[in-house]
Short mmCIF file of C-alpha atoms in Angstrom, two decimals:
data_model
loop_
_atom_site.label_atom_id
_atom_site.label_comp_id
_atom_site.label_asym_id
_atom_site.label_seq_id
_atom_site.Cartn_x
_atom_site.Cartn_y
_atom_site.Cartn_z
CA PRO A 255 18.52 -3.14 5.36
CA ALA A 256 20.67 -4.45 8.02
CA MET A 257 17.59 -5.37 10.24
CA LEU A 258 17.12 -8.54 8.13
CA GLY A 259 19.15 -11.42 8.85
CA TRP A 260 19.11 -14.42 6.55
CA ARG A 261 17.21 -12.78 3.88
CA THR A 262 15.74 -13.54 0.36
CA LEU A 263 15.22 -11.05 -2.38
CA CYS A 264 12.49 -11.48 -5.10
CA ARG A 265 11.79 -8.94 -7.81
CA ALA A 266 8.52 -8.58 -9.82
CA SER A 267 7.93 -6.58 -12.83
CA ASN A 268 5.25 -5.94 -15.31
CA SER A 269 7.92 -5.45 -18.17
CA ALA A 270 6.83 -6.71 -21.61
CA ALA A 271 10.47 -7.93 -22.15
CA PRO A 272 11.01 -11.70 -22.19
CA ARG A 273 11.31 -13.06 -18.64
CA HIS A 274 13.91 -15.52 -17.67
CA LEU A 275 13.99 -17.20 -14.62
CA HIS A 276 17.26 -17.12 -12.25
CA ALA A 277 17.96 -19.19 -9.32
CA TYR A 278 19.71 -17.04 -6.77
CA LYS A 279 21.82 -18.32 -3.53
CA GLN A 280 22.31 -16.72 -0.34
CA CYS A 281 24.76 -17.91 2.17
CA ARG A 282 23.96 -18.47 5.72
CA PRO A 283 27.29 -17.45 7.53
CA ARG A 284 27.05 -19.45 10.69
CA ALA A 285 26.11 -22.63 9.09
CA GLY A 286 28.43 -22.29 6.25
CA LEU A 287 25.88 -23.08 3.83
CA CYS A 288 24.37 -21.81 0.68
CA VAL A 289 20.61 -22.50 0.06
CA PRO A 290 18.51 -21.53 -3.14
CA PHE A 291 16.11 -18.99 -2.02
CA CYS A 292 14.20 -17.53 -4.84
CA VAL A 293 13.27 -18.39 -8.41
CA ARG A 294 11.50 -15.57 -9.86
CA PRO A 295 11.39 -13.48 -13.09
CA PHE A 296 14.01 -10.73 -12.84
CA SER A 297 13.94 -7.27 -14.46
CA ALA A 298 16.01 -4.28 -13.94
CA SER A 299 12.94 -2.14 -13.99
CA ALA A 300 11.26 -4.08 -10.99
CA GLU A 301 8.33 -2.04 -9.36
CA VAL A 302 7.77 -4.62 -6.51
CA LEU A 303 10.70 -5.90 -4.37
CA VAL A 304 10.15 -8.63 -1.84
CA GLU A 305 12.80 -9.36 0.81
CA ARG A 306 12.09 -12.66 2.85
CA ASP A 307 13.58 -13.35 6.22
CA GLU A 308 13.40 -17.21 6.29
CA THR A 309 14.37 -17.36 9.77
CA LYS A 310 11.79 -15.02 11.19
CA ARG A 311 9.19 -15.78 8.60
CA ILE A 312 8.47 -12.23 7.70
CA ALA A 313 8.90 -10.29 4.50
CA VAL A 314 9.48 -6.63 3.39
CA LEU A 315 7.53 -5.68 0.38
CA ARG A 316 8.90 -2.53 -1.23
CA MET A 317 7.11 -0.29 -3.55
CA ASN A 318 9.60 0.73 -6.17
CA ARG A 319 7.72 2.50 -8.96
CA GLN A 320 9.97 5.63 -9.14
CA PRO A 321 9.82 8.50 -8.55
CA ALA A 322 6.71 8.50 -6.04
CA ASN A 323 5.02 5.08 -6.34
CA SER A 324 1.97 6.47 -7.94
CA LEU A 325 -0.66 3.73 -8.27
CA ALA A 326 -1.11 2.88 -11.78
CA THR A 327 -3.25 -0.18 -12.98
CA ASP A 328 -0.32 -2.66 -13.69
CA PHE A 329 1.46 -1.51 -10.40
CA MET A 330 -1.71 -2.19 -8.16
CA ILE A 331 -2.14 -5.57 -9.82
CA GLU A 332 1.47 -6.43 -9.21
CA LEU A 333 1.15 -5.46 -5.61
CA THR A 334 -1.93 -7.59 -5.26
CA HIS A 335 -0.21 -10.26 -6.93
CA GLU A 336 2.77 -10.40 -4.56
CA LEU A 337 0.70 -10.18 -1.53
CA GLN A 338 -1.52 -13.00 -2.55
CA LYS A 339 1.50 -15.13 -3.53
CA LEU A 340 2.99 -14.56 0.10
CA GLU A 341 -0.34 -15.33 1.50
CA ASN A 342 -0.79 -18.56 -0.70
CA GLU A 343 2.64 -19.89 0.10
CA GLY A 344 1.76 -20.01 3.86
CA PHE A 345 5.31 -19.66 5.10
CA VAL A 346 5.45 -15.90 5.69
CA ARG A 347 3.42 -14.79 8.68
CA GLY A 348 3.80 -11.01 8.78
CA VAL A 349 4.62 -8.36 6.11
CA ILE A 350 6.05 -4.85 6.26
CA LEU A 351 4.88 -2.54 3.40
CA ALA A 352 7.58 -0.08 2.60
CA SER A 353 8.98 2.18 -0.22
CA SER A 354 12.20 2.53 -2.01
CA CYS A 355 11.28 6.21 -2.99
CA LYS A 356 13.14 8.72 -1.10
CA ASN A 357 10.89 10.60 1.33
CA ILE A 358 7.70 9.15 -0.28
CA PHE A 359 5.61 5.98 0.90
CA CYS A 360 3.10 6.48 -1.92
CA ALA A 361 1.98 9.61 -3.49
CA GLY A 362 -1.53 8.26 -4.06
CA LEU A 363 -3.28 7.35 -7.41
CA ASP A 364 -1.62 7.98 -10.85
CA LEU A 365 -3.64 10.93 -11.93
CA MET A 366 -2.50 10.79 -15.40
CA ALA A 367 -4.43 7.42 -15.87
CA LEU A 368 -7.59 9.18 -14.87
CA ALA A 369 -7.32 12.34 -17.09
CA GLY A 370 -8.77 11.42 -20.53
CA GLY A 371 -9.37 7.74 -19.43
CA THR A 372 -11.82 5.57 -21.18
CA PRO A 373 -14.74 3.81 -19.48
CA ASP A 374 -12.77 0.44 -19.99
CA SER A 375 -9.48 1.71 -18.81
CA LEU A 376 -11.04 3.43 -15.72
CA ARG A 377 -12.89 0.25 -14.83
CA LYS A 378 -9.70 -1.84 -14.96
CA PHE A 379 -7.86 0.78 -12.92
CA TRP A 380 -10.63 0.97 -10.24
CA THR A 381 -10.92 -2.77 -10.14
CA ALA A 382 -7.16 -3.05 -9.45
CA HIS A 383 -7.67 -0.21 -6.63
CA GLN A 384 -10.53 -2.32 -5.09
CA ASP A 385 -8.60 -5.69 -5.34
CA LEU A 386 -5.49 -4.11 -3.81
CA TRP A 387 -7.41 -2.83 -0.83
CA LEU A 388 -9.46 -6.06 -0.25
CA THR A 389 -6.34 -8.06 -0.48
CA LEU A 390 -4.22 -5.85 1.98
CA TYR A 391 -7.08 -5.00 4.43
CA GLY A 392 -8.31 -8.81 4.45
CA SER A 393 -4.83 -10.41 4.70
CA PRO A 394 -4.50 -13.07 7.21
CA MET A 395 -0.86 -12.12 7.51
CA ALA A 396 0.07 -9.38 10.14
CA THR A 397 0.92 -6.24 8.14
CA VAL A 398 2.72 -2.94 9.25
CA ALA A 399 3.01 0.07 6.99
CA ALA A 400 6.71 1.29 7.28
CA MET A 401 6.51 5.04 6.20
CA GLU A 402 9.67 6.65 5.67
CA GLY A 403 8.06 9.44 3.70
CA ALA A 404 4.82 11.16 2.71
CA ALA A 405 1.51 9.09 2.35
CA PRO A 406 -1.29 11.35 0.82
CA ALA A 407 -4.58 10.14 -0.73
CA ALA A 408 -4.17 6.47 -1.68
CA GLY A 409 -0.88 6.37 0.02
CA CYS A 410 -2.84 6.89 3.23
CA MET A 411 -5.35 4.30 2.05
CA LEU A 412 -2.44 1.71 1.83
CA ALA A 413 -1.23 2.56 5.24
CA MET A 414 -4.79 2.37 6.82
CA ALA A 415 -5.29 -1.04 5.11
CA CYS A 416 -2.34 -2.38 7.36
CA ASP A 417 -2.81 -3.42 10.98
CA HIS A 418 -0.12 -0.99 12.26
CA ARG A 419 1.26 2.26 11.05
CA ILE A 420 4.79 3.63 11.70
CA MET A 421 5.79 6.96 10.30
CA ALA A 422 8.81 9.30 10.29
CA PRO A 423 8.29 12.91 11.54
CA LYS A 424 7.77 15.79 9.33
CA PHE A 425 6.13 13.85 6.53
CA ALA A 426 2.22 14.05 6.02
CA ILE A 427 -0.60 11.61 5.81
CA GLY A 428 -4.30 11.80 4.95
CA LEU A 429 -7.06 11.32 2.55
CA ASN A 430 -6.83 14.79 0.88
CA GLU A 431 -8.72 13.88 -2.37
CA ALA A 432 -11.08 16.90 -2.05
CA LYS A 433 -8.15 19.01 -2.71
CA PHE A 434 -7.85 18.01 -6.39
CA GLY A 435 -11.58 17.62 -7.03
CA LEU A 436 -12.00 13.74 -6.22
CA ILE A 437 -13.86 11.95 -3.61
CA ALA A 438 -12.59 9.04 -1.41
CA PRO A 439 -14.70 6.03 -2.15
CA THR A 440 -17.20 4.96 0.75
CA TRP A 441 -15.04 1.83 1.68
CA MET A 442 -11.96 4.09 2.06
CA GLN A 443 -14.03 6.51 4.07
CA GLN A 444 -15.28 3.76 6.39
CA ASN A 445 -11.58 2.65 6.82
CA MET A 446 -10.63 5.96 8.21
CA VAL A 447 -13.82 6.09 10.29
CA ASN A 448 -12.96 2.78 11.93
CA ILE A 449 -9.50 4.24 12.70
CA VAL A 450 -9.98 7.77 13.96
CA GLY A 451 -13.71 8.10 14.51
CA HIS A 452 -16.52 9.72 12.84
CA ARG A 453 -15.89 13.28 13.69
CA GLN A 454 -12.25 13.27 13.09
CA ALA A 455 -12.57 11.45 9.53
CA ASP A 456 -15.37 13.88 8.59
CA ARG A 457 -13.27 16.95 9.40
CA LEU A 458 -10.12 15.67 7.61
CA MET A 459 -11.85 14.29 4.56
CA THR A 460 -14.26 17.10 3.85
CA ARG A 461 -11.43 19.59 3.94
CA GLY A 462 -8.87 17.57 2.22
CA LEU A 463 -6.51 17.85 5.18
CA LEU A 464 -3.12 16.20 5.64
CA LEU A 465 -1.74 15.79 8.93
CA GLU A 466 2.07 15.78 9.93
CA ALA A 467 3.24 12.49 11.48
CA HIS A 468 2.74 13.80 15.09
CA ASP A 469 -0.66 15.33 14.56
CA ALA A 470 -1.58 12.06 13.01
CA LEU A 471 -0.35 10.13 16.09
CA LYS A 472 -2.54 12.20 18.29
CA ILE A 473 -5.73 11.12 16.64
CA GLY A 474 -4.69 7.35 16.00
CA LEU A 475 -4.25 7.62 12.30
CA VAL A 476 -0.52 6.76 12.99
CA ASP A 477 0.40 4.30 15.82
CA GLN A 478 4.30 5.28 16.10
CA VAL A 479 6.60 8.03 15.04
CA VAL A 480 10.12 7.40 14.95
CA PRO A 481 13.21 8.84 13.32
CA GLN A 482 13.27 7.95 9.60
CA GLU A 483 16.21 5.71 9.93
CA GLU A 484 14.56 3.78 12.70
CA VAL A 485 11.28 3.20 10.77
CA LEU A 486 12.06 -0.25 9.41
CA ALA A 487 13.73 -1.59 12.65
CA ALA A 488 10.56 -0.29 14.62
CA ALA A 489 8.30 -1.99 12.01
CA GLU A 490 10.11 -5.35 12.41
CA ARG A 491 9.91 -5.10 16.23
CA GLU A 492 6.05 -4.47 16.11
CA LEU A 493 5.54 -7.31 13.49
CA LEU A 494 7.55 -9.78 15.49
CA GLU A 495 5.37 -8.88 18.63
CA MET A 496 2.24 -9.30 16.40
CA ILE A 497 3.04 -12.77 15.24
CA SER A 498 4.05 -13.89 18.74
CA VAL A 499 0.34 -15.09 19.11
CA SER A 500 -1.41 -17.87 17.32
CA ASP A 501 -1.64 -17.11 13.34
CA LYS A 502 -5.17 -18.61 13.34
CA ALA A 503 -6.52 -16.73 16.30
CA ARG A 504 -5.08 -13.55 15.21
CA ALA A 505 -6.22 -13.90 11.57
CA MET A 506 -9.80 -14.97 12.59
CA THR A 507 -10.23 -12.06 15.00
CA LYS A 508 -8.99 -9.72 12.28
CA SER A 509 -11.41 -11.22 9.73
CA ALA A 510 -14.43 -10.88 12.18
CA LEU A 511 -13.48 -7.06 12.81
CA ARG A 512 -13.32 -6.35 9.13
CA PHE A 513 -16.01 -8.56 7.93
CA ASP A 514 -18.67 -5.86 7.41
CA SER A 515 -16.41 -3.48 5.47
CA ILE A 516 -14.94 -6.23 3.25
CA SER A 517 -18.44 -7.73 2.67
CA GLN A 518 -19.85 -4.34 1.76
CA LEU A 519 -17.38 -3.74 -0.96
CA LYS A 520 -17.62 -7.23 -2.59
CA ARG A 521 -21.35 -6.86 -2.76
CA MET A 522 -21.26 -3.38 -4.33
CA LYS A 523 -17.94 -3.87 -6.16
CA GLU A 524 -19.51 -3.28 -9.66
CA MET A 525 -21.82 -0.45 -8.48
CA ASP A 526 -18.74 1.24 -7.10
CA GLN A 527 -16.91 0.89 -10.25
CA ASP A 528 -19.87 2.32 -12.17
CA TRP A 529 -19.91 5.18 -9.83
CA PHE A 530 -16.18 5.93 -10.15
CA ILE A 531 -16.44 5.99 -14.09
CA GLN A 532 -19.28 8.22 -14.17
CA PHE A 533 -17.78 10.65 -11.66
CA ILE A 534 -14.29 10.74 -13.28
CA LEU A 535 -15.70 11.35 -16.69
CA GLN A 536 -17.73 14.39 -15.73
CA PRO A 537 -16.24 17.39 -17.65
CA ASP A 538 -15.72 19.37 -14.40
CA VAL A 539 -13.74 16.64 -12.81
CA GLN A 540 -11.50 15.94 -15.73
CA LYS A 541 -10.91 19.98 -15.86
CA ALA A 542 -9.84 19.80 -12.03
CA LEU A 543 -7.80 16.91 -12.93
CA ALA A 544 -5.97 18.59 -15.77
CA ALA A 545 -5.43 21.72 -13.74
CA TYR A 546 -4.02 19.82 -10.85
CA ILE A 547 -1.69 17.95 -13.10
CA GLU A 548 -0.56 21.18 -14.92
CA ALA A 549 0.15 22.80 -11.55
CA VAL A 550 2.27 19.78 -10.38
CA LYS A 551 4.22 20.03 -13.77
CA ASN A 552 4.99 23.72 -13.29
CA ARG A 553 6.07 23.19 -9.63
CA LYS A 554 8.47 20.59 -10.88
CA LYS A 555 9.93 23.16 -13.38
CA ARG A 556 10.87 25.54 -10.72
#
């Protein structure tokens, strides 16, 4: 996007094909210089794209798992890895989480991975889901969700794990798991309670409701609603304002505010996995998943 000046582009993939390192260069027009900015594995099927602005010390992390950024195990692991890499480098101060999928921020969990899953595959899946939330929600970096499209279910989870949420109008957001026979885990429920309050969270989650962006803005689930073409620019403005204060002070305050929620999941991580596996493998839940997947397939055929 034009909003980024002197940028870098890193691509990451889980492709099984051999990975070769490529060194790229980006010219800095005013200085007339070219500097190496990235040495990363490259794949044409990259599912995570990272654009770095070296001057502003921010990055845009783009989900690129077409067509809807459904959260499959390997995709969640890669997202977590890229977030941790930016954090560990210590150079980038803030991250914008965005999508390359048209009109979709993230469609939620990959339900195909849940239907007919085995205990081992489901544990790996849920562990990746837990780790992604823990990494994003607990990140010392400033984070902004730039939603240029819909964010249902786990898409809403990703947005809620960010410090600030900006959304385009006419798109929907919410934890609607109840609509297809699933239950949002307690740590995700508490994340919503912390944002919108207990009564609103209760009403939305028990009914499996999705809210249009302006309605989400009214209850605080979304912080800003701007035209789709302005979402990324608004996200950058917000991020730069967030990092205008001391990184240490911001990160320590954020850590203190989120300590209880993060600590609880870490303590109960294996128990939460056991609960998830037991729940998903119930015959009625598998039946509901199969029916929902079939309904989605039929809608696509029309």
